[in-house]
Coordinates of C-alpha atoms and ligand atoms in Angstrom, one line a residue:
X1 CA -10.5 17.5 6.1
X2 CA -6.8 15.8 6.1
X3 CA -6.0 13.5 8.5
X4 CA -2.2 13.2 9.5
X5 CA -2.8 9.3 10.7
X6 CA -3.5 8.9 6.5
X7 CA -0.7 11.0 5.8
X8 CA 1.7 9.7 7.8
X9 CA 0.6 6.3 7.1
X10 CA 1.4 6.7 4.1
X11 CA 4.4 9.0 4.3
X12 CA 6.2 6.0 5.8
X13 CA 7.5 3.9 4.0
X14 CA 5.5 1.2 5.8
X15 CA 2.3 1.4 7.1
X16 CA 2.9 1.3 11.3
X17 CA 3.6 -2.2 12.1
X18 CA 3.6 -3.5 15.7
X19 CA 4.2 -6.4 17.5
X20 CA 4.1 -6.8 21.8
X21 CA 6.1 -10.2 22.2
X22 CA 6.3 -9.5 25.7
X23 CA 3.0 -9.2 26.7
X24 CA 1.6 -12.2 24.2
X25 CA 4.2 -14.5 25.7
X26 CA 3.7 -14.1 29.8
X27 CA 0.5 -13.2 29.7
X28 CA -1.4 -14.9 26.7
X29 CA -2.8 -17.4 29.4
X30 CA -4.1 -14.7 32.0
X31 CA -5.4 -12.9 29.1
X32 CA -7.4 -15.7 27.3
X33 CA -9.2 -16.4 30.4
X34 CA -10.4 -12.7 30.9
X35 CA -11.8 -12.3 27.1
X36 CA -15.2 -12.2 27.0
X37 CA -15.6 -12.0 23.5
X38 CA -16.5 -14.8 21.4
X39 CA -13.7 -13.9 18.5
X40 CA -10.2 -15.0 19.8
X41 CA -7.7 -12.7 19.1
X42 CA -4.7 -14.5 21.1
X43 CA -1.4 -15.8 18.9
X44 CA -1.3 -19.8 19.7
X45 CA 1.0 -20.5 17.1
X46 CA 4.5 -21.0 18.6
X47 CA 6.0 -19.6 15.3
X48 CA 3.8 -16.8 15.1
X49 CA 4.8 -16.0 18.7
X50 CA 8.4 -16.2 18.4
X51 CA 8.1 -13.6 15.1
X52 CA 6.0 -11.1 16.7
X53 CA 8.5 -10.9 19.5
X54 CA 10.6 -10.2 17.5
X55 CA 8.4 -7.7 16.1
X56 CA 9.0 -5.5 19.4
X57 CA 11.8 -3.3 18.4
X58 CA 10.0 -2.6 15.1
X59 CA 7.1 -1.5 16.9
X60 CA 8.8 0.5 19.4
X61 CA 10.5 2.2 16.6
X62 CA 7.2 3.0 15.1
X63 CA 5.6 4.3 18.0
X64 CA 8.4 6.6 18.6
X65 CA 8.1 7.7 15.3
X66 CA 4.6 9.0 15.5
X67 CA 5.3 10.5 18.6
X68 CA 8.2 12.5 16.9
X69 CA 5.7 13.3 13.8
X70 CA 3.0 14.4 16.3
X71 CA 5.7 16.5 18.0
X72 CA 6.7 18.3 15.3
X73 CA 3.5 19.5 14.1
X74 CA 2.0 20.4 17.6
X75 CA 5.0 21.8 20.2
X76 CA 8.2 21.4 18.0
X77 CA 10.4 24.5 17.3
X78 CA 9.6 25.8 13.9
X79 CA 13.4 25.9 13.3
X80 CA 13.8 22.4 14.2
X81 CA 12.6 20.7 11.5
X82 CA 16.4 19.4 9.9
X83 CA 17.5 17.6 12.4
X84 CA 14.2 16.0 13.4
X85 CA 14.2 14.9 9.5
X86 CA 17.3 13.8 9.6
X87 CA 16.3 11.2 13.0
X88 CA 13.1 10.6 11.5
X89 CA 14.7 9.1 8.3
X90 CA 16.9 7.5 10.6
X91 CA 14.7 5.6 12.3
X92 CA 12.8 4.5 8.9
X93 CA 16.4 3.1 7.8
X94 CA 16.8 1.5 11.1
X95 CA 12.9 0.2 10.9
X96 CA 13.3 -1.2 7.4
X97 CA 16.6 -3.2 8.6
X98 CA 15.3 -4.9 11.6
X99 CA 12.3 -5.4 9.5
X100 CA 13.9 -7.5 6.6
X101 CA 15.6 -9.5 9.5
X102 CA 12.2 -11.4 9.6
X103 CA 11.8 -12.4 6.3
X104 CA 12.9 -16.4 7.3
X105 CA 10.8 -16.5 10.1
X106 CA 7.8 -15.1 8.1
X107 CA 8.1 -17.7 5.2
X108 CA 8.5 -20.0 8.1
X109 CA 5.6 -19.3 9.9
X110 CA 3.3 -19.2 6.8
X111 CA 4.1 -22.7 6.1
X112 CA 1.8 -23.3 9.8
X113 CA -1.6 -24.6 9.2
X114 CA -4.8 -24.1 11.4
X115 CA -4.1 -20.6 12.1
X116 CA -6.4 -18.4 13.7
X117 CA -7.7 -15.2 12.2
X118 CA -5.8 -12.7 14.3
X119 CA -2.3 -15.0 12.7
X120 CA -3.2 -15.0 9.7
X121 CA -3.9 -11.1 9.4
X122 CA -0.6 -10.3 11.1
X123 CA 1.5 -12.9 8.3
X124 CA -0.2 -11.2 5.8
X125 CA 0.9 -7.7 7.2
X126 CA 4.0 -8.8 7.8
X127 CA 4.6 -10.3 4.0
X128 CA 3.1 -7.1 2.4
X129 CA 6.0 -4.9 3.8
X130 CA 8.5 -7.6 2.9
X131 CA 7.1 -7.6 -0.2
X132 CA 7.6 -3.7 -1.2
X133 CA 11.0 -3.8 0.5
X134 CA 12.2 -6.7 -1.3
X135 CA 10.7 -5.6 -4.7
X136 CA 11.1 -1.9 -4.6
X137 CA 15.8 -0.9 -4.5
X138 CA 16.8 1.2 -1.8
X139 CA 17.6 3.5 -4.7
X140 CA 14.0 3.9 -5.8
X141 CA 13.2 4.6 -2.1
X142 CA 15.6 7.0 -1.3
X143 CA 15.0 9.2 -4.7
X144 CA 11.0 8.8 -4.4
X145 CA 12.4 10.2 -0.6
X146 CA 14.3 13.2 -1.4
X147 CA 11.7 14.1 -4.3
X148 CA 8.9 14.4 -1.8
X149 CA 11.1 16.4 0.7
X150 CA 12.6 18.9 -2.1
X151 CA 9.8 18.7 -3.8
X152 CA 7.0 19.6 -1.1
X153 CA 9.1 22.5 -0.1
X154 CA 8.9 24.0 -3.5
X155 CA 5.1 22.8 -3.7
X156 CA 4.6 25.3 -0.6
X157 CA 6.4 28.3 -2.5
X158 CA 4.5 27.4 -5.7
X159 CA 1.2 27.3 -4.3
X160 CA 1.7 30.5 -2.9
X161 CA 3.0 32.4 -5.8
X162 CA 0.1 30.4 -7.8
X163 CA 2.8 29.2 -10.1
X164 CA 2.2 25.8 -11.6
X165 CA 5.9 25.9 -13.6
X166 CA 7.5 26.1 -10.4
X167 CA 6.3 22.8 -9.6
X168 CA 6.3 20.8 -12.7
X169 CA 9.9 19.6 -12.6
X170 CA 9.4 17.6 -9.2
X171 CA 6.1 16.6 -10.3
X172 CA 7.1 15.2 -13.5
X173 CA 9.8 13.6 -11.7
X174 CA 8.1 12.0 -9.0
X175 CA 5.3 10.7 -11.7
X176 CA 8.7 9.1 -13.4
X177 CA 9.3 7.4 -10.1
X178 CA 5.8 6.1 -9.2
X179 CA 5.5 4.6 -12.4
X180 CA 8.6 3.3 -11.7
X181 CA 7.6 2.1 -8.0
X182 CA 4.6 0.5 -10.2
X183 CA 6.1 -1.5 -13.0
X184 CA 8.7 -2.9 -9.6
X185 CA 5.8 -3.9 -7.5
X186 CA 3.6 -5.5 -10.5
X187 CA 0.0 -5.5 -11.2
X188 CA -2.6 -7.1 -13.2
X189 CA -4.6 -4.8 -15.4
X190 CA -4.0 -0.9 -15.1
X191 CA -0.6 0.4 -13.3
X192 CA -2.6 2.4 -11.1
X193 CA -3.4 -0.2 -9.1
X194 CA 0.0 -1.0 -7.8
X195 CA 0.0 2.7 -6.0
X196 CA -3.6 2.2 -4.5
X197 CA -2.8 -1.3 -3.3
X198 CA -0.3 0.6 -1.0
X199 CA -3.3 2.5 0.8
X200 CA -6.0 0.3 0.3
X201 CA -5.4 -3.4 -0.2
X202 CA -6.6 -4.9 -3.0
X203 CA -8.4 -2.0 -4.7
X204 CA -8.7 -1.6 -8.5
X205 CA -9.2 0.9 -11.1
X206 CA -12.2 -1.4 -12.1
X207 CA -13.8 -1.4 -8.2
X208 CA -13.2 2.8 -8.6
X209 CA -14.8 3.0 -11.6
X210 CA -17.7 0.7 -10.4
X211 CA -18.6 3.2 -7.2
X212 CA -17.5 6.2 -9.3
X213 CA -20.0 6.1 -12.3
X214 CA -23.3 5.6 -10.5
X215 CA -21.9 8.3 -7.7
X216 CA -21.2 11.3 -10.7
X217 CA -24.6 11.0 -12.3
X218 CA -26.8 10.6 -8.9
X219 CA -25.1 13.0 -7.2
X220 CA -25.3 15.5 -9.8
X221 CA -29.1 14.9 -9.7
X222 CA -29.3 15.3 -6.1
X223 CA -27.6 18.4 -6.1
X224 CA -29.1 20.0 -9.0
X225 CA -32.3 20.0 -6.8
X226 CA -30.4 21.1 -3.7
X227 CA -28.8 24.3 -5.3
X228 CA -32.2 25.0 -7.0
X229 CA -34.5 24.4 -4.0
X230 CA -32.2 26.5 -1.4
X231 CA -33.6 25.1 1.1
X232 CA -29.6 24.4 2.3
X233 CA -28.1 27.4 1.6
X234 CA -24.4 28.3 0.2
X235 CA -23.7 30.7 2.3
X236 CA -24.7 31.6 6.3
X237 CA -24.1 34.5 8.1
X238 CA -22.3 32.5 10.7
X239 CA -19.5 32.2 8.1
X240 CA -18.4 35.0 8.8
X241 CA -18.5 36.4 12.0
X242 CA -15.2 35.6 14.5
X243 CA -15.1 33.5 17.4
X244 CA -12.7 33.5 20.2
X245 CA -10.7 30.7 20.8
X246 CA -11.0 30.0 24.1
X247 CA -14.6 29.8 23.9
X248 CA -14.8 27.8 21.1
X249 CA -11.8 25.0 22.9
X250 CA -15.2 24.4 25.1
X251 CA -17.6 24.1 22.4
X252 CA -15.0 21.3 21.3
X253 CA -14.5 19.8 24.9
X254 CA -17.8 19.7 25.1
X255 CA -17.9 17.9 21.8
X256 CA -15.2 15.7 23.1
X257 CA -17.8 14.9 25.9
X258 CA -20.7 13.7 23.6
X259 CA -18.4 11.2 22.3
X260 CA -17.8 10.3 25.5
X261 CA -13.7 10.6 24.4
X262 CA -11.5 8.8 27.3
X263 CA -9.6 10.9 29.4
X264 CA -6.7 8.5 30.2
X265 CA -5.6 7.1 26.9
X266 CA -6.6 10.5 24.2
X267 CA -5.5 13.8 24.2
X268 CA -6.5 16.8 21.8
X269 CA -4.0 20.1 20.6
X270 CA -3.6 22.3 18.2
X271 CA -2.5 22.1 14.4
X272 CA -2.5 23.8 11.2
X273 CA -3.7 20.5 9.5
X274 CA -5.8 19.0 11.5
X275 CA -4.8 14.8 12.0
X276 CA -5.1 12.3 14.4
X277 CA -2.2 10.1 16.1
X278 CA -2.0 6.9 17.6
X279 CA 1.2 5.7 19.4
X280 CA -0.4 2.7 20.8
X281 CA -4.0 1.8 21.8
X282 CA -3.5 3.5 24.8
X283 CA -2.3 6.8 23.4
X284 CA -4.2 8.3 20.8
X285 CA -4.4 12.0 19.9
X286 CA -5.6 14.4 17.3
X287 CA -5.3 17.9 16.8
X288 CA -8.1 20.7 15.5
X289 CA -7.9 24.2 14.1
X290 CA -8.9 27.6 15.3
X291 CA -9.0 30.0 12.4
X292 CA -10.8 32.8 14.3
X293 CA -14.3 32.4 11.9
X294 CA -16.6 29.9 10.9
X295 CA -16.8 28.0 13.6
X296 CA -18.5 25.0 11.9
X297 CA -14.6 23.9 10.5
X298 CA -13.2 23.3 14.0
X299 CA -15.8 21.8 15.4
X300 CA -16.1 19.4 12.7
X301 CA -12.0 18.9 12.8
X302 CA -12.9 18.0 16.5
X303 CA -15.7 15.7 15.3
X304 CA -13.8 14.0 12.3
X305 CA -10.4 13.1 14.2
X306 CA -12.5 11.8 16.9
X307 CA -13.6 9.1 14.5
X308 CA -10.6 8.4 13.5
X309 CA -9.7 7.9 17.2
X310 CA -12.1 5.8 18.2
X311 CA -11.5 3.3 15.7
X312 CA -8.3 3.3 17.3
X313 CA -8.6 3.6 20.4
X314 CA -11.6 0.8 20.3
X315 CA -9.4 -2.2 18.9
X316 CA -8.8 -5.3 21.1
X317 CA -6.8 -4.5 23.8
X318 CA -4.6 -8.2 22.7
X319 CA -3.9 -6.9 19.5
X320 CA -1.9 -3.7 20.5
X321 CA 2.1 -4.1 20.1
X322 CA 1.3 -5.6 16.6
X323 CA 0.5 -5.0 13.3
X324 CA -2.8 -5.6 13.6
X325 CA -3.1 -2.8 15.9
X326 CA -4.6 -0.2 13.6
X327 CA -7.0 0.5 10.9
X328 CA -6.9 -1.6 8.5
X329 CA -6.9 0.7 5.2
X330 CA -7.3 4.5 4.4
X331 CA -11.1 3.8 3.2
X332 CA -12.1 1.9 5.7
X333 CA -10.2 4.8 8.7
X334 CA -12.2 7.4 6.7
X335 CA -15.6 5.8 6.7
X336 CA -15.2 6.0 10.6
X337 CA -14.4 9.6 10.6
X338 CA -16.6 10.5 8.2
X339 CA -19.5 8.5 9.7
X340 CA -19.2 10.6 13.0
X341 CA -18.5 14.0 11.3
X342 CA -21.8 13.6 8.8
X343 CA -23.7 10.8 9.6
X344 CA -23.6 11.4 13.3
X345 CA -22.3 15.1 13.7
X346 CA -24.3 17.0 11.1
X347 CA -27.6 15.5 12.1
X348 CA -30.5 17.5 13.8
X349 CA -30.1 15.2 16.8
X350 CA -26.5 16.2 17.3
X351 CA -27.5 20.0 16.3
X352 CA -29.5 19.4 19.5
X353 CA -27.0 17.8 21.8
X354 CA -24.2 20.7 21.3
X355 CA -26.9 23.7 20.7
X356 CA -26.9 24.4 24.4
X357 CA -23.3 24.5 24.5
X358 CA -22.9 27.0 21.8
X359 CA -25.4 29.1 23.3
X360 CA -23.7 29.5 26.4
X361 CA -20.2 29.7 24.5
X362 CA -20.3 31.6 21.7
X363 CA -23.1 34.7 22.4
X364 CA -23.6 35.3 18.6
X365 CA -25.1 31.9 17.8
X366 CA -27.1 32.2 20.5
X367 CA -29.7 34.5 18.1
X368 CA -30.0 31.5 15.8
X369 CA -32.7 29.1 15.7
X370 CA -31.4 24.9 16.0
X371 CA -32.8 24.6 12.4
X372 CA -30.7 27.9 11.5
X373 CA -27.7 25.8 13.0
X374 CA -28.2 22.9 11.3
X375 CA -28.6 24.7 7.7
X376 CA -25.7 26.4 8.3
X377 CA -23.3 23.5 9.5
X378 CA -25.1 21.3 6.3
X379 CA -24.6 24.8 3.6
X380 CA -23.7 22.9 0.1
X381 CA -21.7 25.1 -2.1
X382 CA -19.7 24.0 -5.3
X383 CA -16.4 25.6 -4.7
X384 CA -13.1 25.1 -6.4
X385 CA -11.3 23.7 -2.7
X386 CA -11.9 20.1 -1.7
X387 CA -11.2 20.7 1.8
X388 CA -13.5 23.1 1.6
X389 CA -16.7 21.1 -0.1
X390 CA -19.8 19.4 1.4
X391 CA -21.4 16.1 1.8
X392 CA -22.8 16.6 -2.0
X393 CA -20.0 17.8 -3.8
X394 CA -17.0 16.5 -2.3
X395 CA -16.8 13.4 -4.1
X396 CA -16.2 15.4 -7.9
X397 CA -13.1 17.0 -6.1
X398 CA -11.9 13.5 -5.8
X399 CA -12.9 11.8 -9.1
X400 CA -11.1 14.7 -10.7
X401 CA -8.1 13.6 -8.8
X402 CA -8.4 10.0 -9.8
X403 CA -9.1 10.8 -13.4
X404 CA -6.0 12.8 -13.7
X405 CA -3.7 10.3 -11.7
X406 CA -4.6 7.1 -14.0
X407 CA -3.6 8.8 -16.8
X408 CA -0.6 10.2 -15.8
X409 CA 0.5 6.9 -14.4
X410 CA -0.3 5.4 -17.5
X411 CA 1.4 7.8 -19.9
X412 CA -1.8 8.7 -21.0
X413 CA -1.1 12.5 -20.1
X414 CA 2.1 14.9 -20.1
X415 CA 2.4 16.7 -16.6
X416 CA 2.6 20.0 -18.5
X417 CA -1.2 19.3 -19.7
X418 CA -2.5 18.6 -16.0
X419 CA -3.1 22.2 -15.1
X420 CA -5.3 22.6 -17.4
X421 CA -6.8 19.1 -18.1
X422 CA -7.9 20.1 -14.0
X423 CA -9.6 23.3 -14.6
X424 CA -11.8 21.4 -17.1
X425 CA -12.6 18.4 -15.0
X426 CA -13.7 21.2 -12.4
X427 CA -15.7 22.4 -14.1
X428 CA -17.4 19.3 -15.8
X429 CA -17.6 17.6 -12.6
X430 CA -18.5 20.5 -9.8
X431 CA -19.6 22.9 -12.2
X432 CA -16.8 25.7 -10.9
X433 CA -13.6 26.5 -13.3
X434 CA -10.5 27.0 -10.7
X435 CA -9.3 30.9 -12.3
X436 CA -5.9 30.2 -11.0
X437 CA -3.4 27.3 -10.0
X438 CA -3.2 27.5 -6.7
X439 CA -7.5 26.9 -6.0
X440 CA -6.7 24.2 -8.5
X441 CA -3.8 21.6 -9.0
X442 CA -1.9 23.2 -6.2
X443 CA -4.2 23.1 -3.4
X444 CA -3.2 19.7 -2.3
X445 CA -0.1 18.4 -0.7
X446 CA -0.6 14.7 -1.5
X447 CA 1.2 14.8 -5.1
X448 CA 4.5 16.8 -3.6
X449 CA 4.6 13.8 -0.6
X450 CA 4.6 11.1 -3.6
X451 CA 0.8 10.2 -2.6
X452 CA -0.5 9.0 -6.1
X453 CA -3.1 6.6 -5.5
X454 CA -4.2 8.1 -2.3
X455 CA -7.4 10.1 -3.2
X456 CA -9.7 7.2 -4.0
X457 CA -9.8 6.2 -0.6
X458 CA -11.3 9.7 0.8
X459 CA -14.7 8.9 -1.5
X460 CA -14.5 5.0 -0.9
X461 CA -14.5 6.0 2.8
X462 CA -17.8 8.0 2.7
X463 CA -19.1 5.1 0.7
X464 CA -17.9 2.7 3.6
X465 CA -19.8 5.1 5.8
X466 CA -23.2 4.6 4.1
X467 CA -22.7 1.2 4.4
X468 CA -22.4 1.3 8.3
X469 CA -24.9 4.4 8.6
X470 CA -27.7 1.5 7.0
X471 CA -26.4 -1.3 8.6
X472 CA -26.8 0.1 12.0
X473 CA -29.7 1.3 11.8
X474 CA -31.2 -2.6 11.6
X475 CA -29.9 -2.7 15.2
X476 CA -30.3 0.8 16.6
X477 CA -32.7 3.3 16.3
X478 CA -30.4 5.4 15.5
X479 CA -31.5 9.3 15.2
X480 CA -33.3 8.2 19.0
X481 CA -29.9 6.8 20.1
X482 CA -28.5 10.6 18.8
X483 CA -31.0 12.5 20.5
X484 CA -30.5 11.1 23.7
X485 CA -26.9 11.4 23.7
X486 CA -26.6 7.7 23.8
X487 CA -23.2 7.8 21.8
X488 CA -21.9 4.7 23.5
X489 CA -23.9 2.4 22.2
X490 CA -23.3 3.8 18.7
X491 CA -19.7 3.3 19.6
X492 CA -19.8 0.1 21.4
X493 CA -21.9 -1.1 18.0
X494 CA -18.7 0.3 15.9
X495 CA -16.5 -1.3 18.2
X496 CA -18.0 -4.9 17.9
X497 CA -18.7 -4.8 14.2
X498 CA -15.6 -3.3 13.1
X499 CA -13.0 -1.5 15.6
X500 CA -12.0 -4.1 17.8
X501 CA -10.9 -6.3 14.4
X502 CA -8.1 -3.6 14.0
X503 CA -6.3 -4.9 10.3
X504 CA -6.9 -8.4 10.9
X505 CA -9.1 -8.6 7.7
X506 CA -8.1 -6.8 4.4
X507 CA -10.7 -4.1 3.8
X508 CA -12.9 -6.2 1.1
X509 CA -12.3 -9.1 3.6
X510 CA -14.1 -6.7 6.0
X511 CA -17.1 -5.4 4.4
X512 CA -17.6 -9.0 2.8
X513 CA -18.2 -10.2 7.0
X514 CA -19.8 -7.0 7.9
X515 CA -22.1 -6.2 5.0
X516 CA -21.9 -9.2 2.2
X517 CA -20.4 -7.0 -0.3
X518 CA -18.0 -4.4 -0.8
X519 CA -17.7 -0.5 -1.6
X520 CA -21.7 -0.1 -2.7
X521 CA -22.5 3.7 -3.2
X522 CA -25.9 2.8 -3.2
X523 CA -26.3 3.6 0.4
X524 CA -24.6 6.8 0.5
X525 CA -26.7 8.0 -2.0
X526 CA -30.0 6.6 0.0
X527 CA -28.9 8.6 3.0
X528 CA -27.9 11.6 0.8
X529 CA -31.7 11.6 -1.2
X530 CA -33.4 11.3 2.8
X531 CA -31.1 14.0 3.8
X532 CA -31.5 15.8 1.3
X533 CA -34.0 15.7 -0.8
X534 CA -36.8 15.1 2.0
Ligands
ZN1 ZN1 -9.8 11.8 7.9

């Protein structure tokens, strides 16, 4: 499932940066004395200090933004959308100019020594934006800009008509400009890894290929059993039948409940898209999707964007009005949304938890067994639609991706050839042949948006999850913890491992603390095989 807080991450041109000057000035004192944690998260630094309060306008503008973003996918007038372009772009302009008014006071501040963690995670934020607006023209910007907007408008139109050549123009140009975006930024080995830098710091073509190789072959293994034992099935009758809406809002609510989601600082609506939001620590929302059938998808919606909140909505309170007040990279956001929506939500201890409230919701799944639940919310099908795919085959959707993206960023393939260079990869990798464009290099909007290097991130973020998933189980007993609806100390475990760090560590940074090594798909896979194959 999509998540709007990667999206728009990424659709800025900076990833949300905040400072709170106020608050770390007048009340750094008070605050130190009521931390109870050992990690100290405060900014000492008298430099530092002065920079992020100067951060505060940048912040505000940030915040604002996401609040007009979340606006206009929830509540806004679908004829609205040109002039809330128009102030959105705006605001980015506006954003990037108070933003390269700090570029002194960064260099100044770096040349501080003894900094503390939390100091030296918000410099290194701050000098990573300065960095891509200093080496990447305002001309670059502003045509990589008006290609994504033009060119995910005609994406839309060509996806529905399933007409690839409708596309190509914008796609071929934008390639153009990313490559272009690329050789500006500079990189050490494979061009790619300029573009996934910007999503996931410090990620390589070489640490992809690393997780990606023993992934394909495994997984294929694993699901070659699967499909031939049946034992999870490809399709349920419970795909099909239709819910009604209201009934299934209480199924979610009541998912929202199990989490244990705060009711003063989080707020769920209604999208197409489902995505999650975060205009501070104190404000965080997502959205999930009714589609009338199936109910599994907007439960799990529900379940996945609540990961992604929590992260969120868990970091330490002293870090929010900066930088450091988010996740800190695409893999490591998914691996927390992904851990709750599979690891957590697809278990037969969770099955357990909400089977009383779908018997009482929805009267049709009343007539199947828990176990007949749990098959059908863990079905494994290979299908041409990566939104679409389960736990087993998901991760070919996105090698395909990543396959076709290096080359086209290394001139290694024409745009024209991509269509079908796809349809093959499909079918080497999933095993299904896309018949038309539209279930196969249209179906995704990240291309149109200028995303190239994005995709990686969705697999390294169930890899990410594995790694947590056996982790946490040396502390927890973690199916019991499940079972008895003890979510809060799965959460409270998250939120001192990981959460309440926010981006003050670089994602390899991260896992190197957390775990003593970085994206191993070894633990996925030993957590697929138990699921799985047991
Ligand atoms: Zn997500």
């Amino acid at each position: 499932m999509e998540s709007r807080i990667e999206l728009s991450f990424a659709l800025a041109s900076a990833p949300p940066l905040a400072a709170n000057s106020k608050v770390l000035s007048t009340q750094n004192a008070a605050r130190l004395n009521t931390k109870t944690m050992a990690f100290d998260f405060m900014f000492q630094n008298p430099a530092v200090i002065d920079l992020a309060e100067r951060y505060n306008p940048i912040w505000a503008l940030e915040s604002v933004g996401s609040l007009l973003e979340w606006d206009m996918e929830t509540y806004m007038p679908l004829g609205s959308s040109k002039p809330r372009g128009f102030t959105i772009a705006q605001m980015q302009l506006l954003k990037q100019e108070r933003m390269m008014q700090l570029t002194d006071l960064t260099s100044k501040a770096e040349k501080s020594t003894n900094l503390n963690d939390s100091e030296t995670g918000f410099l290194r934020l701050l000098k990573r934006e300065l960095d891509y607006y200093t080496k990447i023209p305002p001309k670059l910007l502003e045509d990589i800009s008006r290609t994504a907007t033009e060119g995910t408008v005609v994406w839309r139109e060509a996806r529905k008509k399933s007409d690839f050549s409708l596309f190509k123009p914008y796609l071929e140009k934008m390639v153009a400009l990313k490559r272009q975006e690329a050789e500006k930024l500079g990189y050490q080995g494979h061009p790619y890894n300029a573009l996934m830098d910007r999503f996931e710091e410090g990620l390589t073509t070489n640490d992809v290929d690393k997780v990606f190789l023993p992934l394909r072959s495994e997984l294929n293994g694993i699901l070659t059993k699967v499909l031939k034992a049946g034992s999870f099935p490809e399709h349920h009758p419970l795909e099909e039948i239709r819910y009604d809406d209201e009934a299934m809002k209480r199924v979610n609510v009541d998912a929202l409940r199990l989490l244990q989601m705060p009711e003063n600082t989080f707020r769920m609506d209604i999208s197409t898209h489902p995505f999650t939001t975060s205009m501070s620590i104190e404000d965080v929302r997502i959205t999930t999707r009714y589609e009338g059938k199936d109910f599994k998808a907007s439960l799990y919606s529900t379940v996945h964007e609540s990961g992604h909140a929590i992260y969120e909505l868990q970091i330490d309170p002293s870090l929010d009005y900066t930088p450091l007040a988010r996740g800190t990279s695409l893999g490591v956001h998914e691996s927390q949304s992904r851990f709750w929506e599979n690891f957590i939500g697809r278990s037969r201890e969770f099955v357990k938890r909400i089977y009383p409230s779908l018997k009482s919701n929805l009267p049709f799944a009343a007539k199947y067994s828990e176990d007949d639940i749990y098959r059908y919310f863990n079905s494994v099908k290979p299908s041409p639609i990566r939104v679409d795919a389960d736990e087993l085959t998901y991760n070919f959707h996105i090698m395909v991706r990543y396959e076709l993206e290096k080359k086209l960023i290394a001139g290694e393939m024409e745009v024209a050839e991509a269509p079908e260079e796809w349809k093959d990869l499909m079918e080497k990798y999933v095993g299904v042949r896309p018949d038309n464009d539209a279930d196969g290099i249209l179906q995704d909007v990240h291309w149109s948006g200028g995303m190239i290097g994005y995709f990686a991130t969705y697999s390294l973020g169930n890899v990410i999850a594995g790694m947590f998933y056996n982790r946490i189980q040396k502390d927890l007993d973690l199916r019991n913890t499940v079972a008895k609806g003890e979510l809060v100390k799965v959460k409270e475990w998250l939120k001192e491992k990981l959460h309440r760090y926010g981006a003050t560590y670089s994602p390899k940074d991260l896992q190197q603390r957390t775990f003593g090594e970085a994206y191993n798909p070894q633990w996925l896979l030993n957590y697929l095989r138990e699921k799985y194959l047991a």
